[in-house]
Coordinates of C-alpha atoms in Angstrom, one line a residue:
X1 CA 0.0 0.0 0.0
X2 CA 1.6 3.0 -1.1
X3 CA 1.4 6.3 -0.1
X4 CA 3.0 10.2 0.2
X5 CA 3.3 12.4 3.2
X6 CA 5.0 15.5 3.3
X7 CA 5.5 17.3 6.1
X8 CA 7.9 19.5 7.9
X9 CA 10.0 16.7 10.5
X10 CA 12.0 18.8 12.9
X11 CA 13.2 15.7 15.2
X12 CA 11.9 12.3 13.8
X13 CA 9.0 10.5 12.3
X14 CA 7.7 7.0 13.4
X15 CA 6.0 5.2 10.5
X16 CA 3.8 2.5 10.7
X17 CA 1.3 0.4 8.5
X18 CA -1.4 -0.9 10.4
X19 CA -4.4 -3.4 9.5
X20 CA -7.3 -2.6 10.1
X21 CA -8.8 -6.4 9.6
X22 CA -11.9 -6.7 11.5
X23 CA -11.0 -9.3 14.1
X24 CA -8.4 -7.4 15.9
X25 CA -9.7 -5.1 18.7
X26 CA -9.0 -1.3 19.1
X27 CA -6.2 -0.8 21.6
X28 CA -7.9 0.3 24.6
X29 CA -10.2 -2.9 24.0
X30 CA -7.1 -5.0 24.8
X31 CA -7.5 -3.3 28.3
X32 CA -6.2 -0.7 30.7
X33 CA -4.2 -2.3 33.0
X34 CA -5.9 -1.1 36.3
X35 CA -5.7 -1.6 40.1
X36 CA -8.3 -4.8 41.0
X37 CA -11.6 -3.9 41.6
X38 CA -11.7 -1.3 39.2
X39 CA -13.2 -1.4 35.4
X40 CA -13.4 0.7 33.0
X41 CA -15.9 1.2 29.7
X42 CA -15.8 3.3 26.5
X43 CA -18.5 6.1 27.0
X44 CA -18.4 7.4 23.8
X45 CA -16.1 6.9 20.5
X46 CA -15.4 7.8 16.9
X47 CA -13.9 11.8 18.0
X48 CA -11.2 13.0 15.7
X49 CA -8.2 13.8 17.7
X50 CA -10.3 15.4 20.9
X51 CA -8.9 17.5 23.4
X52 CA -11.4 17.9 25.9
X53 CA -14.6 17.5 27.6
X54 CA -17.4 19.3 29.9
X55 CA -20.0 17.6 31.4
X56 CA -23.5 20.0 31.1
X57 CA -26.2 19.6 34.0
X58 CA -28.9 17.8 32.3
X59 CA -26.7 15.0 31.4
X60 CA -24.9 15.8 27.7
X61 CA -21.0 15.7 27.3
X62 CA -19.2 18.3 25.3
X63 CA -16.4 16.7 23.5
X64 CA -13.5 19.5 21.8
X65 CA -12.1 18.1 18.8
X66 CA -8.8 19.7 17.9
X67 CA -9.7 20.7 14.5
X68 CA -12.3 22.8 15.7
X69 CA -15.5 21.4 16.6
X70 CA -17.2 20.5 19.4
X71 CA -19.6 17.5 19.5
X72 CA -22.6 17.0 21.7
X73 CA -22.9 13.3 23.5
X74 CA -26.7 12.9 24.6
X75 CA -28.4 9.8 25.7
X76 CA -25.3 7.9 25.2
X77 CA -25.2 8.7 21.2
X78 CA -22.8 10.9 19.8
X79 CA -24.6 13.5 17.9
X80 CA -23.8 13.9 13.7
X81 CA -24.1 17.6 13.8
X82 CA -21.2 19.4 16.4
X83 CA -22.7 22.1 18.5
X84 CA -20.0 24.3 16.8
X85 CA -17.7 24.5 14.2
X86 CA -15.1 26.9 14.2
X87 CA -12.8 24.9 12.1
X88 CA -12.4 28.1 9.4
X89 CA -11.1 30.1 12.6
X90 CA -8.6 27.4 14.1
X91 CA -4.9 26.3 13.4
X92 CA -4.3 23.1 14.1
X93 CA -1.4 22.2 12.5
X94 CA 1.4 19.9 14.9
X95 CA 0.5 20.5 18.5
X96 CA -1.7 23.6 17.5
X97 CA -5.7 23.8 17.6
X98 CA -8.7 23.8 19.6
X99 CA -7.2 22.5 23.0
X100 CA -9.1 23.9 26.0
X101 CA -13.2 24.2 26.6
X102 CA -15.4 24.9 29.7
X103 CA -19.0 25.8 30.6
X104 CA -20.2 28.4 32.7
X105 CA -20.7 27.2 36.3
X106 CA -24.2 28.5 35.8
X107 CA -24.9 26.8 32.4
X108 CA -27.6 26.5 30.8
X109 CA -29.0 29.7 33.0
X110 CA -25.7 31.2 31.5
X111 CA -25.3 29.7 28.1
X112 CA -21.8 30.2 27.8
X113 CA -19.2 28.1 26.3
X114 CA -15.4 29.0 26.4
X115 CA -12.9 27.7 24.4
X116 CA -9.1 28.1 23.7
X117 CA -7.4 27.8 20.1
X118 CA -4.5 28.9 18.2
X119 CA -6.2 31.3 16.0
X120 CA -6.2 31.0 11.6
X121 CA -6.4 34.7 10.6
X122 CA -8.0 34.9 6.9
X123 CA -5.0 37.2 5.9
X124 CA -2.6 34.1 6.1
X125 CA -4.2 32.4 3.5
X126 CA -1.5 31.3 1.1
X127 CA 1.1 31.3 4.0
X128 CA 2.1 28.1 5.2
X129 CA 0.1 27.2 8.5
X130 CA 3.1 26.2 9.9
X131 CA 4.3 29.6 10.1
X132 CA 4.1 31.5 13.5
X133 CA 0.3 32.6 14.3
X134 CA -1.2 34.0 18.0
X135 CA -3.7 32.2 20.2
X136 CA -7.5 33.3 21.7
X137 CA -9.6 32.8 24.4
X138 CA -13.2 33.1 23.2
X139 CA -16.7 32.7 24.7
X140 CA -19.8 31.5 22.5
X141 CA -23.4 31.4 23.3
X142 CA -25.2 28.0 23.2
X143 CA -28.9 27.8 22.3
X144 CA -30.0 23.6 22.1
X145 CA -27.4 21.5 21.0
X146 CA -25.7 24.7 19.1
X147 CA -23.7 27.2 19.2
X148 CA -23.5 30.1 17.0
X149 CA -19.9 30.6 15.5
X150 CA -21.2 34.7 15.2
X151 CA -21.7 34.7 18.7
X152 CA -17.9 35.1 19.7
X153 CA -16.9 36.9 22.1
X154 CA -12.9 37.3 21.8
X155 CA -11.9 37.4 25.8
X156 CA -8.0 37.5 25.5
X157 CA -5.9 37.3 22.2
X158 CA -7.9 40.0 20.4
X159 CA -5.2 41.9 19.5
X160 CA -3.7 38.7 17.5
X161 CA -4.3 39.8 14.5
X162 CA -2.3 38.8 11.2
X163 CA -0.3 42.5 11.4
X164 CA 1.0 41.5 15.3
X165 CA 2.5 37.6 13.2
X166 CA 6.2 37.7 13.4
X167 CA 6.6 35.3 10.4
X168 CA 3.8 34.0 8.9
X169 CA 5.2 31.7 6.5
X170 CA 7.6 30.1 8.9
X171 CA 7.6 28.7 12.7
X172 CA 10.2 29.2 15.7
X173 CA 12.0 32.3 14.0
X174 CA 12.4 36.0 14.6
X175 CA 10.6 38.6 14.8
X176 CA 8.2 37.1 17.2
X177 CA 4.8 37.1 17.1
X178 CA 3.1 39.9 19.5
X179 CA 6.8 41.5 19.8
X180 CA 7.4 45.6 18.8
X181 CA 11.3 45.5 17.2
X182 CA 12.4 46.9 20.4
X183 CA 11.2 43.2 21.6
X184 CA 8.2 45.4 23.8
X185 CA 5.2 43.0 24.3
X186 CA 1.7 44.4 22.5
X187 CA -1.2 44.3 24.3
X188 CA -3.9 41.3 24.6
X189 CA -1.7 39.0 22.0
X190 CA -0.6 35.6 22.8
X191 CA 2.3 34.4 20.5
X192 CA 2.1 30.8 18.9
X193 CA 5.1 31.2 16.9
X194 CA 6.0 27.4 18.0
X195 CA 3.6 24.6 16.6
X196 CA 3.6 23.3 20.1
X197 CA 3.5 25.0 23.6
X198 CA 0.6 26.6 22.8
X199 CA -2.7 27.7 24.1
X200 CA -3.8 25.0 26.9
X201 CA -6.3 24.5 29.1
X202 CA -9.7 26.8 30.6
X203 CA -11.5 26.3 33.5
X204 CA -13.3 28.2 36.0
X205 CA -11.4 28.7 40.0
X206 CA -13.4 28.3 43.0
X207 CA -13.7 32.0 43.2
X208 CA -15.0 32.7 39.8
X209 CA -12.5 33.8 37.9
X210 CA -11.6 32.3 34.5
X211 CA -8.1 30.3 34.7
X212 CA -6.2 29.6 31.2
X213 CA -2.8 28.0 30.8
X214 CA -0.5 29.4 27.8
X215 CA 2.4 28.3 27.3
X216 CA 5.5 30.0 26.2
X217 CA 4.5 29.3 22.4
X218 CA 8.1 28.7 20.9
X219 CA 9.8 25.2 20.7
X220 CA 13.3 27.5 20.1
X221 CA 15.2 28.4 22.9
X222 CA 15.9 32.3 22.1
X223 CA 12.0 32.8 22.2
X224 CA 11.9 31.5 25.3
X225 CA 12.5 34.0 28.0
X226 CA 9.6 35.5 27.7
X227 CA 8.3 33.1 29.9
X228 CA 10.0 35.0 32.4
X229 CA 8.5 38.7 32.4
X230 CA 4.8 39.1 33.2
X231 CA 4.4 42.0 30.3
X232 CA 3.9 39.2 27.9
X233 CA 1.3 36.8 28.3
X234 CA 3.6 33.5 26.9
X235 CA 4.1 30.7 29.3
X236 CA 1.8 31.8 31.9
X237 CA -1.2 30.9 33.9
X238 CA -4.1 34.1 33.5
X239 CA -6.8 34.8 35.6
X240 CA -9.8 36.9 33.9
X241 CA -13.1 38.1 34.3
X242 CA -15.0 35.6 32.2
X243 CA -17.3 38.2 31.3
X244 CA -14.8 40.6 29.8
X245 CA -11.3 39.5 29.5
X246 CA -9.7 41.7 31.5
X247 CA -7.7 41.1 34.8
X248 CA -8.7 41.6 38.3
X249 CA -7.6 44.3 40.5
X250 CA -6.1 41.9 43.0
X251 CA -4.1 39.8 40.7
X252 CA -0.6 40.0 41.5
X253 CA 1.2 42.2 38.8
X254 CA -1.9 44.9 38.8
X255 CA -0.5 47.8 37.5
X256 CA -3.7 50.3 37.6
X257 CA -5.0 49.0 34.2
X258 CA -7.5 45.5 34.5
X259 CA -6.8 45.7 30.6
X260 CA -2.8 45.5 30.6
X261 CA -0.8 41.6 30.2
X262 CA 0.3 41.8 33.6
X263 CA -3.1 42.6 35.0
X264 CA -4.0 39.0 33.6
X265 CA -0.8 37.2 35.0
X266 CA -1.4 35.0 37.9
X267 CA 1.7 32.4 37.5
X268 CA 4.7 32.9 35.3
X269 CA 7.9 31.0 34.1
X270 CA 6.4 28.3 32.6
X271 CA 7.3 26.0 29.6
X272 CA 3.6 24.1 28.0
X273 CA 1.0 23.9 31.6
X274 CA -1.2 22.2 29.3
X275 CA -3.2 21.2 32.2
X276 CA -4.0 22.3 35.6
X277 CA -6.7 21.9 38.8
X278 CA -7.9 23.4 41.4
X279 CA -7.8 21.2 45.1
X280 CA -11.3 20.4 46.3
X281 CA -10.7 21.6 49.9
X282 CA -7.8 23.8 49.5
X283 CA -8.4 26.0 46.5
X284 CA -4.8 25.4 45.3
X285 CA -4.0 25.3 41.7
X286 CA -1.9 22.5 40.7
X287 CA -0.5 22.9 37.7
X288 CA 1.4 20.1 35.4
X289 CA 4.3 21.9 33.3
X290 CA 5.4 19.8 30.6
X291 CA 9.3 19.2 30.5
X292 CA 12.2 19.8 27.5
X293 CA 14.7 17.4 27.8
X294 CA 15.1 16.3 31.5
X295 CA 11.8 17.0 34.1
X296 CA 8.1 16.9 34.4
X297 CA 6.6 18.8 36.9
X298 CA 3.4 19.2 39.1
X299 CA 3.3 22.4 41.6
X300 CA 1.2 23.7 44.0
X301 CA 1.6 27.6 42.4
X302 CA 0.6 30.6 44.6
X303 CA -0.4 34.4 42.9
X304 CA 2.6 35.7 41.5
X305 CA 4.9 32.4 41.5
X306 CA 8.0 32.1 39.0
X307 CA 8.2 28.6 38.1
X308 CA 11.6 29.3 36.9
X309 CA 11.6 28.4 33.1
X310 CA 13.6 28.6 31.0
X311 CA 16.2 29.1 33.8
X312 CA 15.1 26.1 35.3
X313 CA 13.8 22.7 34.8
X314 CA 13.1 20.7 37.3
X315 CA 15.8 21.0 39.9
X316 CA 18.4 22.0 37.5
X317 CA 19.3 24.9 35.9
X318 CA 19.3 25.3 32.1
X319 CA 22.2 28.1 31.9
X320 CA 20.7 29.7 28.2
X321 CA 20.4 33.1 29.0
X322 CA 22.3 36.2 31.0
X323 CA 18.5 37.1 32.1
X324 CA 18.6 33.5 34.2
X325 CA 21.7 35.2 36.2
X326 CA 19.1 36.4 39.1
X327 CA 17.6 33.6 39.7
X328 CA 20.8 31.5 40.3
X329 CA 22.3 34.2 42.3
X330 CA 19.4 33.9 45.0
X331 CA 16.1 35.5 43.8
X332 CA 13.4 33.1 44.3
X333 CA 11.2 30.9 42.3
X334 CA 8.4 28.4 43.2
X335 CA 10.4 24.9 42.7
X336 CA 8.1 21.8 41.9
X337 CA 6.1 20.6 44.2
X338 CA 6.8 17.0 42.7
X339 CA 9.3 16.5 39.6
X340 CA 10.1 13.0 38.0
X341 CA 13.4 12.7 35.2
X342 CA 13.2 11.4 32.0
X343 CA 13.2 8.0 32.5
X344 CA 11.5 4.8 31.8
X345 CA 10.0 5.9 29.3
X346 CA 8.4 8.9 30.6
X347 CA 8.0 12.4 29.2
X348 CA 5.0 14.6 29.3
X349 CA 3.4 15.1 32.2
X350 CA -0.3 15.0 31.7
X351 CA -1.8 17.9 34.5
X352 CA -4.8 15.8 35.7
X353 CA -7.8 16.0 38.0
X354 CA -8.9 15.7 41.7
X355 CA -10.8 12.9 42.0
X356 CA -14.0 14.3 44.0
X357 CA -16.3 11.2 44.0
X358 CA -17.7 8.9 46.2
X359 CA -17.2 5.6 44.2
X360 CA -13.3 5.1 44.6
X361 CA -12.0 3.8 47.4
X362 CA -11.0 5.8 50.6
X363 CA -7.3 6.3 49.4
X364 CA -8.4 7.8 46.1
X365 CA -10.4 10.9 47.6
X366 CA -9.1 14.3 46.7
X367 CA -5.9 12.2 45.3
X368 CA -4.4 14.0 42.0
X369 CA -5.0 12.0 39.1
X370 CA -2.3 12.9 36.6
X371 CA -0.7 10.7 33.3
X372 CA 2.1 10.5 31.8
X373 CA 1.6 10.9 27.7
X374 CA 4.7 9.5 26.7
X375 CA 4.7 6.2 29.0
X376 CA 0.9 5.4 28.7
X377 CA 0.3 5.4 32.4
X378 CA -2.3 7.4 35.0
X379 CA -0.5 7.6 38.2
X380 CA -1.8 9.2 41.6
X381 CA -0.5 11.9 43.5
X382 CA -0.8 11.9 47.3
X383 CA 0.8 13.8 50.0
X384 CA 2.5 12.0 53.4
X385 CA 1.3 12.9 56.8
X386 CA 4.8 14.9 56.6
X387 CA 3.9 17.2 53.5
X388 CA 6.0 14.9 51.3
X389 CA 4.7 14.4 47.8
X390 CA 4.3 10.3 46.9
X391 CA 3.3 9.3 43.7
X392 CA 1.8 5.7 43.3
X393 CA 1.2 4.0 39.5
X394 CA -2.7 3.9 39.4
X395 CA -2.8 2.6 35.2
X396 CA -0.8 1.3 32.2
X397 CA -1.6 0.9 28.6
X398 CA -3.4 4.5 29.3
X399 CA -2.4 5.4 25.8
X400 CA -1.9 9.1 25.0
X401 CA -4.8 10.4 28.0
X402 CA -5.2 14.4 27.1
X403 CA -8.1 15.1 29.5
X404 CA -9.8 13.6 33.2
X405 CA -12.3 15.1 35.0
X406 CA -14.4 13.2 38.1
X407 CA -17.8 12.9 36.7
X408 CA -21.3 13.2 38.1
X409 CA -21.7 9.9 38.6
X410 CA -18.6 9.8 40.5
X411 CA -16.5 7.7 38.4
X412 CA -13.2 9.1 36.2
X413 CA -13.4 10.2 32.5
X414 CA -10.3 10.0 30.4
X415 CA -10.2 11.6 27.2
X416 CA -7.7 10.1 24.8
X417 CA -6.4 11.6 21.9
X418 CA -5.0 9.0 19.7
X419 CA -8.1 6.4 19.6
X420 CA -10.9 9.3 19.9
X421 CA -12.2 7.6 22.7
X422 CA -14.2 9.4 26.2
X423 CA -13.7 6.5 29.0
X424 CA -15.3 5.7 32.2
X425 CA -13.0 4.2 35.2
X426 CA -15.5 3.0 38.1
X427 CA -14.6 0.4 41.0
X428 CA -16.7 -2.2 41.3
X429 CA -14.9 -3.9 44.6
X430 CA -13.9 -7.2 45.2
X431 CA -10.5 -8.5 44.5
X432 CA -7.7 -5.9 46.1
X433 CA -7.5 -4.3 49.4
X434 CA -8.8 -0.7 49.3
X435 CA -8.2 -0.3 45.7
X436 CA -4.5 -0.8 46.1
X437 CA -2.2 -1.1 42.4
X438 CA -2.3 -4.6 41.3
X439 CA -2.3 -5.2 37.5
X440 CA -5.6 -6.8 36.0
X441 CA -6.8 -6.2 33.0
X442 CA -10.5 -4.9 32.3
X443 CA -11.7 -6.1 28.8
X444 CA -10.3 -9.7 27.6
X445 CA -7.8 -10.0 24.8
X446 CA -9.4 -10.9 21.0
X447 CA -8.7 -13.8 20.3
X448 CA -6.5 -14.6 17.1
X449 CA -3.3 -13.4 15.9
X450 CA -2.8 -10.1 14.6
X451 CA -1.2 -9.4 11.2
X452 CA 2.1 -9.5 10.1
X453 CA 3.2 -6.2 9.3
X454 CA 6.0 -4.8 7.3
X455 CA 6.9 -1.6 6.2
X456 CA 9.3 -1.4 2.7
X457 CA 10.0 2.5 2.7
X458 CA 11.1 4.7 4.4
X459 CA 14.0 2.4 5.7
X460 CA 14.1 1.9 9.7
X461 CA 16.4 4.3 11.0
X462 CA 16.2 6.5 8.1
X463 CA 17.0 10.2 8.2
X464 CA 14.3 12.2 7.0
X465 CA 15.2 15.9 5.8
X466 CA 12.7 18.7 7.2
X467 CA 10.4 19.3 3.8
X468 CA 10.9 16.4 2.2
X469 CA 8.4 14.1 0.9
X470 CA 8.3 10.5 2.2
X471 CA 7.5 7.8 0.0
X472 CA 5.4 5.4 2.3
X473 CA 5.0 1.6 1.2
X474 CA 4.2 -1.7 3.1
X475 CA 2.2 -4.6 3.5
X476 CA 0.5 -6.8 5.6
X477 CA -0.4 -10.6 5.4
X478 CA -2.9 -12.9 7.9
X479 CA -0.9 -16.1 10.2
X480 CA -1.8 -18.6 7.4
X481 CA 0.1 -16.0 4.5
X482 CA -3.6 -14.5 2.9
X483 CA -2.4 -11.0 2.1
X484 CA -4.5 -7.9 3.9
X485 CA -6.5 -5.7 1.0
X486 CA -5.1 -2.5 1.0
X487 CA -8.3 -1.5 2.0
X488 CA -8.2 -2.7 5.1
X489 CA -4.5 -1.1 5.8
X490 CA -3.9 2.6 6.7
X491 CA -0.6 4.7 7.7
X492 CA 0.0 6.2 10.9
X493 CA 2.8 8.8 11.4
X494 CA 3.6 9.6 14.9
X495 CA 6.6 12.8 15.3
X496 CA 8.8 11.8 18.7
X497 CA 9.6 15.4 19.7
X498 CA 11.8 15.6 23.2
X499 CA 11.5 12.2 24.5
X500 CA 7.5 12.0 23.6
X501 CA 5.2 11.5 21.0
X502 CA 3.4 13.6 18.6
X503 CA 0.1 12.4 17.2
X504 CA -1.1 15.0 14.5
X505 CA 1.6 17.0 13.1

């Protein structure tokens, strides 16, 4: 089965053909490996690369699709028409797109929906959408089961327009995006110049306020240190006034004007927080920052913390810039509250969820729920009677989790990108002692042998040049020789990018 790709490969690009014959199971089906007594069950299925997930009152699921779109799950049917479509508005091109979504706490009373996405100005068509491009925060009124793509309501990132793009036709280069040539931040303009690191997560604190994660928007070094001054809104968590955008007068960098970047600023110095949450008891914001080379790490921030990067990862200091010289002479940053290296296949820190339900186990109860992207597992963050952080493996063969929230119902929901697929973990009892990690697996394994797959070109190992165009070709052929139709094969290209994986590019 032949077949061309070309894309732009910065690092490398993991080919595989894969048969799609119908008696072997999807991957999840061959089960996530979880502690005895727990299960867990596909709630719904067939999402194209989804991000995240709200859960309305009257009992529908919102499911982000990074493309654009949000779907509606109601009476457990996933609905063929998306409540909205703003797929003409959205770049989603590598690590880009529509990656964070909420609901008003008051929804439907309020009917607001609020999403983040790196934004696709009409003025770059013809550019490459690789090329740098700024993110939004947006709110949208929904009526039913839609939502009317005239109804937005640009929060923060209105002044991303195509005349604030540093490069339009190219990524990770100077001039920045939302950058004067004096390097002077503009006003309300997050920079995406990066395909990754980009607009994150949105979600509502227990005092109101709207919380989004943005991360520093450049996978380059040099862009980097903008992380580390609160005039520009890159690698940062903001807190906003859902209503209009603007900061609050007793956020920490308040300079007089609710309208200014710092105004919004509540945590600086970060790398990618993709995801954060809040504790159910404590109000604290945990917050996952996703790694380069070395460290994840999960902190407990407070208003105004530095998280260090890119001076720091982890414990350790990076050394790139003269502007880190403050910070390793003394000044103080917020070290992580719990950091694991780069090892054992592990990589990208997953920001989870509080589990607030009533169906787990004891143990399990305000415990941080957090996975690991790179290694396929869900482990669980507790803290000692001493303060110290333990984390304990809770699932493996979690394969690529984006997303978990503690339902209604008081069970888990994982959202997982690379199979399109919203799950439920429940316990059921029986079988373990409180829940406690033991390996069992929840769906039997299909029966039968898989194919025999091999791919002719690209060679393994091959070097692939950025812009080039890969010739793909391979095969496949059943346990007793009958050779797969092409029809039942496809390609999957996954990009490994700093020790982790890459599944749209």
């Amino acid at each position: 089965m032949p077949s061309i790709v070309k894309r732009f490969l910065p690092i490398c690009l993991l080919v595989t053909v894969l048969a799609l014959a119908p008696r072997p199971a999807p991957l999840h089906a061959q089960g996530i490996s979880l502690p005895d007594g727990f299960v867990q069950s596909a709630i719904a299925a067939g999402f194209s690369l989804p991000t995240d997930f709200a859960f309305a009152p009257d009992g529908r699921i919102f499911v982000a699709e990074k493309a654009g779109r949000i779907r509606v799950v109601q009476n457990g049917s996933v609905l063929g028409a998306p409540l909205l479509d703003i797929s003409s508005r959205v770049n989603s091109m590598f690590d880009r797109g529509l990656l964070g979504m909420t609901l008003h706490p008051n929804f439907p009373s309020t009917p607001y929906l609020y999403v983040a996405y790196t934004y696709e100005p009409p003025e770059a068509s013809g550019y490459s959408q690789e090329g740098s491009r700024t993110a939004r925060i947006s709110r949208f009124i929904v009526s039913g089961n839609s939502a009317n793509p005239s109804s937005e309501l640009v929060l923060v990132g209105a002044g991303g327009t195509f005349d604030t793009i540093g490069s339009p036709d190219m990524h990770d280069t100077r001039p920045w995006s939302c950058e004067a040539d004096d390097r002077t931040p503009y006003p309300d303009c997050m920079p995406a110049d990066g395909m990754a690191h980009t607009i994150g997560m949105v979600a509502f604190g227990p005092d109101g306020a709207l919380y989004a994660a943005n991360g520093d928007g450049v996978v380059d070094f040099s862009g980097s240190m903008r992380a580390q001054t609160f005039e520009s809104l890159a690698g940062k968590i903001l807190r906003i006034d859902p209503g209009t955008g603007n900061g609050y007068t007793n956020n920490p960098f308040f300079d007089g004007d609710v309208t200014s970047n710092r105004a919004k600023v509540f945590v600086y110095g970060m790398r990618n927080p993709f995801r954060f949450d809040f504790h159910p008891e404590t109000g604290k914001l945990f917050v996952a920052d996703v790694g380069n080379n070395k460290w994840e790490e999960i902190t407990i921030a407070e208003p105004g913390d530095n998280l260090g990067w890119p001076c720091y990862e982890g414990p350790e200091q990076t050394g790139i810039s003269p502007t880190c010289g403050g910070l390793y002479t003394g000044k103080e940053h917020r070290r992580p509250t719990y950091a694991y290296p780069h090892a054992d296949g592990r990589g990208a820190a997953i920001g989870g969820a509080f589990y607030t339900g009533e169906n787990f186990p004891a143990r399990y109860r305000n415990a941080f729920f957090y996975g690991d992207f790179n290694a396929s597992t869900i482990d669980v963050l507790t803290f000692a009677d001493d303060g110290t952080p333990v984390s304990t493996p809770f699932a493996t063969n979690a394969v690529a989790p984006v997303r978990m929230a503690t339902g209604p119902d008081g069970a888990l929901y994982v959202l997982f990108i690379a199979d399109g697929t919203l799950r439920r973990i429940r316990y059921t009892g029986g079988g373990g002692d409180d829940g406690a990690p033991s390996v069992a697996l929840a769906a039997p394994l299909p029966a039968g042998a898989p194919p025999i797959v091999t791919v002719d070109t690209p060679a393994d190992g091959a070097a692939i040049a950025i812009g080039a165009t890969v010739v793909l070709s391979g095969s496949a052929v059943e346990e007793d020789g009958t050779l797969v139709p092409d029809a039942q094969l496809r390609w999957e290209g996954l990009l490994r990018h700093k020790e982790h994986i890459h599944y749209d590019y």
